[in-house]
Amino acid sequence: MKYAMLIDQTKCIGCGACTVECKGKYEASFGVLRTRMIRYESGSYPHVKAAFRKQACMHCKVAACEEICPVKAIYRVEGENGGMVVVDKETCIGCGTCASACPFGVPQVDPGDKKMEKCSFCAHRVVNGSSTYCAEACPVGAIAFGEREALLAQGEERVKALKSAGRSKAALYGKDDTGVLLVIDGDPESLGLVKEGFTLSAAGWEAISSYGGLAVAAALGGLGYRLICDRLEEVKKEKE
Amino acid sequence: MASGAAVAAGAAGNFLLSGCQPKEDKPAVDEKPRKPLPAEPEVTASKFNVCNVCSANCAMICDIVDGKVWRIRGNPDDQVARGRLCVKGYSSYKMLYDPDRIKFPMKRTNPEKGPGVDPGWVKISWEEAFELTGQKFNEAKEKYGPESIVFFTRPHDFAVRLAKAIGTPNLVRHLDTCYTTHEATWRAAVTGTGRPWMLDIYNAKYILSFGWDQPAKGKNMSAQGYIHALNNGARAVVFNPVLTATAALANEWIPIKPGTDLAVCLAMIRLIINEELYDKDFVEKYTTGLEELKAAVQEYTPQWAEKISEVPAATIERVAREFATTKPAIVPNHKRDAGGPLYFNGWRTSYAFIILNALVGSIDREGGVVFQRRSKLKPFDEVFPPLEFPAARKETIMGKEKFPIIGPTGKLGFVTVSEAILNEKPYPVKAMFVRKQNVLAVPDAPRFVEALKKLDFVAVADILPTEIVQMADVVFPEPHFLETSGMTDRVYFAFYPQIALKDPVGDPLYDTKGYGSIIIGIAKAMGLGQHFEGVSGTKLADEQLKALGSSMDELKASPNGLWSDQKPFKPREEFGTPSKKIELYSTVLKEHGYDPVPTWQPKRELPSDTYPLYLIVTRHAAHRMSESQNNELVMQVAPENFATLNKATAQQLGIKDGDEVMVESRVNRITLKARLIEGIRPDCVCVEHGFGHWSKDLTLAFGVGGNEGDLVPGFSVEELVAAKDPSASGYMSDVCVKVYKA
Ligand code: SF4
Ligand code: SF4
Ligand code: SF4
């Protein structure tokens, strides 16, 4: 992905400006949000720290949701400015498999149209060289949008500055794995994030797939699999 | 609130398991070419406007698509907005399109009033609404005197003139629940007029907050300034019983005991003076009273303050030294911080803030508390010279005449209004005109409802069918601010005078009238039309701009929707006190029988066996008072309010996260969901304001959460006089409560 977002959680005040700005621009049912704020705490009173995390699609380099979607509804936007992970709502059958696979708990099935809803990285704007709505809205500049290379440098710079100010746990999250980069101050777990290096390579996915039917039962159980098939049938009928 | 570790483990577990689905078993999929991405909607017009959600009035640019507001952006050239808005500004257009809006004038047919009572609304014409109101107001005036008509509104030139024309001195205002502590102390000790509104947080290097929490509340310029300053290496220390976002982002969070900030301030003042760490040039040149102050604070040692506040003496000493030796340093003050009308000692705390800022030379200096450079707008009475008004009674229901410092500003009355009406003190009130105020904002709201029931007639101008609308006899529908025109001065951040254009986003959606027209309509119906001959909002704005060498036409043609008089910032050398200096020992307070220095006084209610917890009140960044709970966007970000408790406290009380709980004070009780965190003192419960709506006409807001204001007692004017508080303020958090499972 040529473009990235650098979200600096050490600047985020958890106000929700990004959430409302995004929500107002994309149609989805009440309460289905493409991005939301979560407040995390670590320690116990009075030695407590709190921080916010903007929880939205991370646009993983190898995306679990894309790999696992049984109907290939999740795909990459093509082109020079593309690379973001998006959902083809016409193909999506709303089975929610992606939701259970995502390491960030991002995809949601909208109860209205029964389609998966998640952050698209404002793909339709970004392919034309525009920024994302949330980056343009954040009042304190916690969300930077730009070319990945530049943002990587900016992120490292920021981490260096934080460290020299005594915040030894400052880190840049997502360098190798995700399209969205995060500046965090603490272990990834303290912000509800999986450890870095979580992303399986494409080869890894191949390997898992080759285990064949054995894994199916373990993964979703026969029931889960039947649900996918049933829903697919339903969708086909609806279309006819 | 999920713990970080739990969320991460859950997600990773799912990830591994569900990653094992074999490819060959996938159901067959038709591979079709992907549909192209949708196009960005075409913006047909962009209109300048000014956010009216809060008084920051950020300048906006509203992008219109298909005749509707699609997006609102901050105006990059506005000193307040700096190209961004806050969450409330971004979501404000949803109120414009709220299907629950009042769409035409109405009158009630059911004489019974109160929560749960259907008013039996019927649609009426504007003529009938004006006639009915004029007739009822005139009846009250003739039978009980003009003072029996009360204005329950925010300040507005038209309304003030109507009140004068009627001859009533009773304009009740809400600032005694908002900032009269700051107003009274700045007025007495520094300005002789009002308080400053501008905090130059951007340039501060040391930010010492006592409950100042504007960034966490999302306030645009404060949030921007705070993050900017922190990135620039500023140090922030936050005293707050709750670990809010402001505290979480600061270098240090100090969970101080509620209502004891004054003790810490006094100890800091003492140390800074005794160790001669103050800014000698500034103090010598621009202040008086250092010696008297020094003598008065000698008893306030850090050890003494530690006993009261539970802040270690060593911390108080260290922070005081850092504050006094890092430049520029600021104790930011806004509204409901520890120096606001929260506690019995609020005004003293506010005065201590002024002194701390003066000691480090941060009054009207960059990086400090700055007097906004406003545009010199020609006053309404000069543009439209008034006729002679009837003499009004001196005595008011707000007790204005009994508070020599805050009384003349007229910024009071909310705290005492229920008692005044119910006890007919000093005389009976019969009719009321309400605008942009709600029942839920008044302390002990249920008692205020009783007071409203006692009135013969209530007319309300509003946008949404709020609780006070449910108590009305006649309702005047107003346009949403995005439908209005005019101009607004910059106040909350103005290094130089700047005015922003308001250009409506389109034709009004409903049969509404602007506030000015409503006032004039009532005046005419009362036979007082002569006081508004030739008066109009459009003309006022135009005349005011012409006096500045511009005009409404010129402003409309301005490429950025702004008029600016960009001159360099010149720090003030003289102040508005008798000595022309900042008075660290206030001769004005002394003259009126108040303490001339901020000596220690505890808060009024302390935890007891019956009510063991302090009540802390805050606001969610996305919500604006009790006005935003029907906003569809806002309610998705902050759908309800909670009783936030420390986990340890909750465990003792047998309360689990998400349990329904009762919060009970000596006046009322409310039901809420519990939210358990670590970042709050174990002796506190914190509730967000704005919820607990009982108007059934508010689809989203109705019945959600509880109104913490119900828990706060109101007062009588006599009680406030006896408190010897120059600000006549309410004590909006000075109440203790108990919490138990519902
Ligand atoms: S990138 Fe776009 S879709 Fe994603 S959270 Fe931001 S505004 Fe929403
Ligand atoms: S708008 Fe910015 S500061 Fe506010 S919640 Fe989003 S990322 Fe955080
Ligand atoms: S701070 Fe927010 S609510 Fe206040 S005027 Fe600015 S955008 Fe509007």
Tab-separated table of C-alpha atoms in Angstrom, chain A residues 45-46 48, chain B residues 240-243 253-260 308-311 607 613-614 616 644-650 677-686:
chain	number	residue	atom	x	y	z
A	45	TYR	CA	-5.492	2.890	41.742
A	46	PRO	CA	-3.674	5.177	42.376
A	48	VAL	CA	-3.193	3.928	36.902
B	240	ASN	CA	-8.504	15.700	39.423
B	241	PRO	CA	-10.279	12.960	41.378
B	242	VAL	CA	-10.884	11.216	38.038
B	243	LEU	CA	-8.350	10.048	35.454
B	253	TRP	CA	-2.156	12.781	37.475
B	254	ILE	CA	-2.778	13.644	41.105
B	255	PRO	CA	-6.065	12.242	42.405
B	256	ILE	CA	-6.848	15.014	44.854
B	257	LYS	CA	-9.672	14.812	47.367
B	258	PRO	CA	-12.688	16.667	45.895
B	259	GLY	CA	-13.120	20.277	46.947
B	260	THR	CA	-9.668	20.637	48.496
B	308	ILE	CA	-6.674	18.248	53.883
B	309	SER	CA	-6.097	17.198	50.281
B	310	GLU	CA	-4.244	13.881	50.591
B	311	VAL	CA	-1.610	15.251	48.215
B	607	PRO	CA	-18.963	12.222	53.338
B	613	LEU	CA	-19.306	9.232	48.463
B	614	TYR	CA	-18.407	12.506	46.781
B	616	ILE	CA	-18.215	14.292	40.657
B	644	THR	CA	-18.490	5.541	37.325
B	645	LEU	CA	-16.973	3.918	40.393
B	646	ASN	CA	-13.617	2.610	41.449
B	647	LYS	CA	-13.527	-1.170	41.132
B	648	ALA	CA	-12.606	-1.614	44.788
B	649	THR	CA	-15.522	0.540	45.946
B	650	ALA	CA	-17.901	-1.333	43.703
B	677	ILE	CA	-12.658	1.669	36.408
B	678	GLU	CA	-9.399	2.046	38.295
B	679	GLY	CA	-8.835	5.687	37.416
B	680	ILE	CA	-11.103	7.282	39.992
B	681	ARG	CA	-10.741	7.884	43.716
B	682	PRO	CA	-12.454	5.148	45.720
B	683	ASP	CA	-14.463	7.762	47.661
B	684	CYS	CA	-16.091	9.220	44.526
B	685	VAL	CA	-18.790	8.470	42.016
B	686	CYS	CA	-18.646	10.320	38.711
